[in-house]
CSV table of C-alpha atoms in Angstrom, one decimal:
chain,number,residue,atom,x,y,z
A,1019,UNK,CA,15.0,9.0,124.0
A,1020,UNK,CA,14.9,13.2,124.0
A,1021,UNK,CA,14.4,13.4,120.6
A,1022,UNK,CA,10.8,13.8,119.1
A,1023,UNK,CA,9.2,11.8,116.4
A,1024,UNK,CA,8.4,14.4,114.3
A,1025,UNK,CA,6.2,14.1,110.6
A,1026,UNK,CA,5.8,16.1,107.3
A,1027,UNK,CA,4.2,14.9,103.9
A,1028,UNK,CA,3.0,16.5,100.4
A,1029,UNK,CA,6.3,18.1,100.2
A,1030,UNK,CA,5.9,19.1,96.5
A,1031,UNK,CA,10.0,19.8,95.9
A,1032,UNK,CA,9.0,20.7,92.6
A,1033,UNK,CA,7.7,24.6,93.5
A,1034,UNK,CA,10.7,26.3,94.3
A,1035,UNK,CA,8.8,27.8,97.6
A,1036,UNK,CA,8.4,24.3,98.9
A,1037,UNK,CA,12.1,23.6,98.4
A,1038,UNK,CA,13.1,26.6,100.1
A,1039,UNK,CA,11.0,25.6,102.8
A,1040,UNK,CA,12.7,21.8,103.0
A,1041,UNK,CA,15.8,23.9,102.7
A,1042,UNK,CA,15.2,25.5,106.2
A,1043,UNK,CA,13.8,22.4,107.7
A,1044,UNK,CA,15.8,21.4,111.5
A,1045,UNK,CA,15.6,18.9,113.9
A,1046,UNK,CA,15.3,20.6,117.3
A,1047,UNK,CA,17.3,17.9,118.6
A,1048,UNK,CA,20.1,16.0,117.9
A,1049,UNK,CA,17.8,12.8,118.3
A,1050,UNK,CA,15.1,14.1,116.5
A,1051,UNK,CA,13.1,11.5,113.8
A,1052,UNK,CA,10.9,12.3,111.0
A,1053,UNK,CA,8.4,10.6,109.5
A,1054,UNK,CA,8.0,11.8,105.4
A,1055,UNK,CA,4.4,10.4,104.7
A,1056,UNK,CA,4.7,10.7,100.6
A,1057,UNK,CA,4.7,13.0,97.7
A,1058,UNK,CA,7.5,14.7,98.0
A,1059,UNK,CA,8.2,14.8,94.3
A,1060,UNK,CA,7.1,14.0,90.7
A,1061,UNK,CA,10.9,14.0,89.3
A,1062,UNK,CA,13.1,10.8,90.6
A,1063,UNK,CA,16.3,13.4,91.7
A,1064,UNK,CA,14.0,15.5,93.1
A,1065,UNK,CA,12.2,13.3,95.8
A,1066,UNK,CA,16.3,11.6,96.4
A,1067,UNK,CA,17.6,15.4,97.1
A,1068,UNK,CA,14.9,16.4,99.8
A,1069,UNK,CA,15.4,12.8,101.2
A,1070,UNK,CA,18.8,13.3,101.3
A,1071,UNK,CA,18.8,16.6,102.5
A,1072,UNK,CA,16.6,15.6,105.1
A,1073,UNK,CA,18.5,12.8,106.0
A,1074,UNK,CA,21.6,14.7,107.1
A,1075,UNK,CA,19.8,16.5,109.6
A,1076,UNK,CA,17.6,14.1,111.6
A,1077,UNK,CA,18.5,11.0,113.4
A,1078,UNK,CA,16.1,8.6,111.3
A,1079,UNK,CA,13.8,9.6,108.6
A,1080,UNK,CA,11.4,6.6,107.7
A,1081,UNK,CA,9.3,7.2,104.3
A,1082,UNK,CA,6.4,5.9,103.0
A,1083,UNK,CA,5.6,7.0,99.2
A,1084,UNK,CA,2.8,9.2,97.7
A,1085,UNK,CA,1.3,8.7,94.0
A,1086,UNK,CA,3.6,11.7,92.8
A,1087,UNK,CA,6.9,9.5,93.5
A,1088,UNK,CA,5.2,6.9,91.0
A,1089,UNK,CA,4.5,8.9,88.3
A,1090,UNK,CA,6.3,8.9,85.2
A,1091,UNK,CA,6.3,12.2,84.2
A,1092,UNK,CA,7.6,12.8,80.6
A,1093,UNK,CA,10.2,15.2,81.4
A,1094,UNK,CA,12.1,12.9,84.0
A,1095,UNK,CA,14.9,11.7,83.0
A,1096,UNK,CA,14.3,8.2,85.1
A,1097,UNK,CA,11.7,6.9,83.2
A,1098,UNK,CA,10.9,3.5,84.9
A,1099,UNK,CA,7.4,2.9,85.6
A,1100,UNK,CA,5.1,0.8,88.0
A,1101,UNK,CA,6.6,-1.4,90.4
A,1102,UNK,CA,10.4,-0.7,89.1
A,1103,UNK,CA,10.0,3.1,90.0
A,1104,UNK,CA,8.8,2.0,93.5
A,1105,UNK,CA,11.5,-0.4,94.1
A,1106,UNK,CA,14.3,1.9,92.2
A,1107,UNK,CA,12.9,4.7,94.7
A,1108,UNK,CA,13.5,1.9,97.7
A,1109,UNK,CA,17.1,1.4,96.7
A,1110,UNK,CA,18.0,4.9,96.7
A,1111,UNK,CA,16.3,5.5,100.0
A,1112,UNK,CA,18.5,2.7,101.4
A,1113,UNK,CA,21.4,4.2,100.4
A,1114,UNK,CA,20.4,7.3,101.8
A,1115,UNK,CA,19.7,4.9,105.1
A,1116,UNK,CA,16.0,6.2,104.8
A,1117,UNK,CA,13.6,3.7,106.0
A,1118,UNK,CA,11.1,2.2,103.7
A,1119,UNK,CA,7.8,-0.2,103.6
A,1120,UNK,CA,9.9,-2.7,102.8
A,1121,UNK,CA,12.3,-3.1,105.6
A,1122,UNK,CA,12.2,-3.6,109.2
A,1123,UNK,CA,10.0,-1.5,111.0
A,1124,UNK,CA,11.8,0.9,113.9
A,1125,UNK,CA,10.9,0.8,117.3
A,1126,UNK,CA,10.4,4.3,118.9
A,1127,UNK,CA,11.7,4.2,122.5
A,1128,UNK,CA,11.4,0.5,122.8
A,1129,UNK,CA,7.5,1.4,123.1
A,1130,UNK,CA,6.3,1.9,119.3
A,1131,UNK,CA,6.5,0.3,116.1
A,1132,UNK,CA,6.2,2.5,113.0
A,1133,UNK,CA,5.0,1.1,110.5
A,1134,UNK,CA,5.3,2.8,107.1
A,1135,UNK,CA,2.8,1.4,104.7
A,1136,UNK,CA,2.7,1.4,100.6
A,1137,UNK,CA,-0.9,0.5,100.1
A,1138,UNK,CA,-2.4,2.7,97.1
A,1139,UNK,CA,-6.2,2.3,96.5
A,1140,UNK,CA,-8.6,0.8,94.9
A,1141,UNK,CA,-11.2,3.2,94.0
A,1142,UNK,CA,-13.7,2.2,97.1
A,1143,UNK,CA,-14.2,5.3,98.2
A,1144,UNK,CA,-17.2,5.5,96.5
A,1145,UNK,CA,-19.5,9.3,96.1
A,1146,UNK,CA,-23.2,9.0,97.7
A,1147,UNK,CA,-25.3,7.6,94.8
A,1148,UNK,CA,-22.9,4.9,93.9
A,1149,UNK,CA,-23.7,1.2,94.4
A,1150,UNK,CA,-20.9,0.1,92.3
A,1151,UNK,CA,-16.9,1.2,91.5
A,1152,UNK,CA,-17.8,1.2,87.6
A,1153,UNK,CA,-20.9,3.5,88.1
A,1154,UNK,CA,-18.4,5.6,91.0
A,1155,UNK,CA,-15.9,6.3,88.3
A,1156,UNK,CA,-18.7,7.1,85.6
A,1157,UNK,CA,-19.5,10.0,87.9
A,1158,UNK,CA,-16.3,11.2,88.8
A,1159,UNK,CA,-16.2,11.4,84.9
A,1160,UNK,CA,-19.1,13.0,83.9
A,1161,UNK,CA,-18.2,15.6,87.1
A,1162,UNK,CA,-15.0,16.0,85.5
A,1163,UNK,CA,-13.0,14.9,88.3
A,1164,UNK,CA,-10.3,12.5,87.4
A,1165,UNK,CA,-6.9,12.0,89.2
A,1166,UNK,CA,-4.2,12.8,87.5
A,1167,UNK,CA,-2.6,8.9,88.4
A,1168,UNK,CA,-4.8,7.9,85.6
A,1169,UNK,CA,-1.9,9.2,83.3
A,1170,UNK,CA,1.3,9.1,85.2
A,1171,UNK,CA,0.5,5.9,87.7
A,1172,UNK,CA,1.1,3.0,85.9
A,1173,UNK,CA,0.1,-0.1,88.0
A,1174,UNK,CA,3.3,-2.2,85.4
A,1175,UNK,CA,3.0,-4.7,85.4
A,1176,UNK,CA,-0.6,-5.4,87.3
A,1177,UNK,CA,-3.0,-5.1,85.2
A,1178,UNK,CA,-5.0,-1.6,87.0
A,1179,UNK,CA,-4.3,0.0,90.6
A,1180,UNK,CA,-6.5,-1.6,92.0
A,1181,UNK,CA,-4.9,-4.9,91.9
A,1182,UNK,CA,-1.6,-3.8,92.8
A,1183,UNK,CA,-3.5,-2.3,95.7
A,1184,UNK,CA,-4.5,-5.7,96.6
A,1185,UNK,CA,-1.1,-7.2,96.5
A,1186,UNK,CA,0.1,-4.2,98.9
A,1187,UNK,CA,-2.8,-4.7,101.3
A,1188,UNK,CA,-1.9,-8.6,101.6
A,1189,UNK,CA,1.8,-8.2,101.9
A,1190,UNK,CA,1.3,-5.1,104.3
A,1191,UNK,CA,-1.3,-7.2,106.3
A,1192,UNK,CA,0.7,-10.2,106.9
A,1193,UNK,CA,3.9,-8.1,108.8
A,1194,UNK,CA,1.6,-6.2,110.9
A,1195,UNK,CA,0.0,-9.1,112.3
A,1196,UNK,CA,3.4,-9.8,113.6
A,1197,UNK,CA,4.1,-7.0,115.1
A,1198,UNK,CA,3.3,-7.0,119.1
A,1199,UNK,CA,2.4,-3.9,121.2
A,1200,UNK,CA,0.9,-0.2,120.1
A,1201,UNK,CA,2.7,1.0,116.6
A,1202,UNK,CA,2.5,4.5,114.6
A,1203,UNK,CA,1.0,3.8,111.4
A,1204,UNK,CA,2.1,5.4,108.2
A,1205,UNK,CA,0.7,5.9,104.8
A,1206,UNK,CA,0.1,8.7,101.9
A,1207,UNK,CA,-3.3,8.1,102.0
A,1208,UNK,CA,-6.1,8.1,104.7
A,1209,UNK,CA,-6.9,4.3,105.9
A,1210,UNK,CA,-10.3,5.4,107.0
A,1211,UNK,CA,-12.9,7.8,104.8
A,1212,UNK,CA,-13.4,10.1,107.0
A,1213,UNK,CA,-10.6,12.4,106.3
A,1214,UNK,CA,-12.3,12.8,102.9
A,1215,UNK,CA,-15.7,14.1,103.9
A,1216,UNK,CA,-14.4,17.3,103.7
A,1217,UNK,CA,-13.5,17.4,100.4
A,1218,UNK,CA,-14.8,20.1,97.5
A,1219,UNK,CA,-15.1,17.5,95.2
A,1220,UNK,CA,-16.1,14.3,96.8
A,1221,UNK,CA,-15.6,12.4,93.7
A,1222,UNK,CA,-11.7,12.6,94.7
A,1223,UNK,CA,-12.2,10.5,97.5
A,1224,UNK,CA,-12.0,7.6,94.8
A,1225,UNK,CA,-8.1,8.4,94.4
A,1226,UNK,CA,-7.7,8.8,97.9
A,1227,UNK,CA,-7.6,5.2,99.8
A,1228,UNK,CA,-9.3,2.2,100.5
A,1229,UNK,CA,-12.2,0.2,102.4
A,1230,UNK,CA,-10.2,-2.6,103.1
A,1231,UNK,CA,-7.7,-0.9,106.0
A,1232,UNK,CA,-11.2,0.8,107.5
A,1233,UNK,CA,-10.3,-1.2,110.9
A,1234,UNK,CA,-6.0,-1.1,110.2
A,1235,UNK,CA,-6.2,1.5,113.2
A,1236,UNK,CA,-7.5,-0.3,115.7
A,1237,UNK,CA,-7.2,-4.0,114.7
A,1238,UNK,CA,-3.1,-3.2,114.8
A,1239,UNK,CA,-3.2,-1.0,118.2
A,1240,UNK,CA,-2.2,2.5,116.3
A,1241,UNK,CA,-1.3,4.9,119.2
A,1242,UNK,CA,-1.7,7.6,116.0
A,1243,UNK,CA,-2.4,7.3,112.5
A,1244,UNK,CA,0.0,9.5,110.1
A,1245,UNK,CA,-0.9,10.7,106.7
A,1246,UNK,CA,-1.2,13.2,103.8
A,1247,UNK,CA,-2.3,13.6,100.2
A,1248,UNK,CA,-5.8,15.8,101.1
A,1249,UNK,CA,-3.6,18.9,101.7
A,1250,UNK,CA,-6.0,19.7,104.7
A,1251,UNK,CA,-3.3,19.5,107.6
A,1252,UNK,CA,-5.4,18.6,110.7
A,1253,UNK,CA,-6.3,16.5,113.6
A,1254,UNK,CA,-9.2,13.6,114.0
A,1255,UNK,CA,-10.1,10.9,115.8
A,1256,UNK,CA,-11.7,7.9,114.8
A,1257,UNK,CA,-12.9,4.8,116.6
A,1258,UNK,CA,-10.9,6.5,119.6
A,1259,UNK,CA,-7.3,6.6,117.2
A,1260,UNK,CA,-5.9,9.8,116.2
A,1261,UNK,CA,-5.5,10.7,112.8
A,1262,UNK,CA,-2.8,13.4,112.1
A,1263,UNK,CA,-2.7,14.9,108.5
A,1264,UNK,CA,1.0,16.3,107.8
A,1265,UNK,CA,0.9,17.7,104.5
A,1266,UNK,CA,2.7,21.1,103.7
A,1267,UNK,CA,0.8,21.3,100.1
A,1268,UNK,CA,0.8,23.5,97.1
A,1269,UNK,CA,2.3,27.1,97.2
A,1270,UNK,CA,-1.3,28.4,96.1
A,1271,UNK,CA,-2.6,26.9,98.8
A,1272,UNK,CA,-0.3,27.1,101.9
A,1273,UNK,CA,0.4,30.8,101.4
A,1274,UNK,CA,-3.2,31.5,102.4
A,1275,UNK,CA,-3.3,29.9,105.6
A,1276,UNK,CA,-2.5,32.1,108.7
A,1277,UNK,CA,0.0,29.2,110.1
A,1278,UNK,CA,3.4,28.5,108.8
A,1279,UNK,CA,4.2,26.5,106.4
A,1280,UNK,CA,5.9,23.3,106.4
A,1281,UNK,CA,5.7,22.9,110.5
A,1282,UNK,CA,7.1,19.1,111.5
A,1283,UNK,CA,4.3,17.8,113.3
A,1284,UNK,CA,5.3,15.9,116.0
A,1285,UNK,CA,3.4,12.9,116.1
A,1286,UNK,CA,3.4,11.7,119.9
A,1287,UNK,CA,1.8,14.2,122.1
């Protein structure tokens, strides 16, 4: 192929400077793909008008969903909640012909799988102190950190997040121990904690993955790791895999870098 596989997440569509920048986004080839690693909007037209718009221009765009695409925000007009939103989202992606977790994954120049994963988390991601997830949540609490899911996720109709993070971690498991060969993994949230050790308030970390895909990376021969959600765009590795954080972010906080915003990361070096 001459195209690039190419990635972007934490669009935020919602800020009128983050629509204006998905307004000037442009393959640089014909070929192009791009990988949309979550949140790109609370409202449901919203996230299907970047998607779309994005869709027009590249080749392929594959998508994995953040939290903010599963909210239920009051002044939505599609009000669906839980596991309906996610597969009302799915079904207006396919008509877009935007991949999704839940088809077949692409193969990039007959060499890669990319795998876009829906896995949530389970609140494992526990602060230094904690021995347990009850006593982890007490202190995000009593530090006043609490993700906003808490309102606008609902897990409908498992009974909390964290079990319908189980039931994504078991389904997603089972296809990629099918798959043969080195593969691009993709999801909204870090699969290892390390991303999160940077973060002002480690107490977020508990909204921000889980302990259970710790060794996803290596166990399913990731070439590269691509996700979002921290709005810290950046490179690591881990256990010899490269993790690539694609996030564009909040206004308020990518108008103080010195890079531009919004740059399609291209994911194969």
């Amino acid at each position: 192929m001459t195209g690039r596989l190419l990635a972007i997440s934490d669009l935020h569509v919602g800020y009128a400077e983050n629509r204006a920048l998905v307004e000037q986004m442009r393959p640089t080839h014909p070929d192009d793909w791009l990988i949309v690693a979550g949140d790109v909007a609370e409202r449901f037209a919203d996230t299907m008008w970047a998607l779309g718009t994005l869709s027009e221009r590249f080749a392929k765009v594959i998508w994995a969903p953040g939290n903010h695409e599963l909210w239920t925000p009051q002044h939505d007009p599609e009000q669906s909640r839980g596991v309906a939103r996610y597969e009302k989202l799915v079904d207006a992606c396919r008509r877009l012909g935007v991949l999704t977790p839940e088809d077949p994954y692409a193969r990039w120049a007959d060499r890669l799988t990319i795998a876009p994963m829906f896995l949530l988390y389970d609140y494992s991601f526990w602060p230094t102190g904690a021995t347990s997830t009850e006593q982890a949540l007490e202190m995000a609490h009593a530090a006043g950190i609490v993700g906003t899911d808490e309102a606008l996720l609902h897990p409908d109709p498992y009974p909390g997040r964290a079990e319908w993070c189980a039931a994504r971690l078991a389904l997603t498991e089972e296809r990629l121990q099918a798959v043969e060969g080195p593969t691009v993994l993709v999801n909204h949230f870090p699969v290892v904690r390390e991303p999160t050790d940077i973060l002002w308030y480690p107490e977020f970390a508990l909204w921000c993955g889980t302990t259970a895909t710790r060794d996803w990376p290596t166990r399913f021969n990731a070439e590269v790791v691509v996700y979002g959600h921290l709005h810290i765009p950046r490179t690591i590795e881990v256990d010899g895999v490269r993790h690539e954080e694609v996030s564009v972010g909040y206004p308020r906080e990518w108008s103080k870098r010195e890079t531009p915003p919004a740059r399609l990361r291209p994911v194969l070096l």
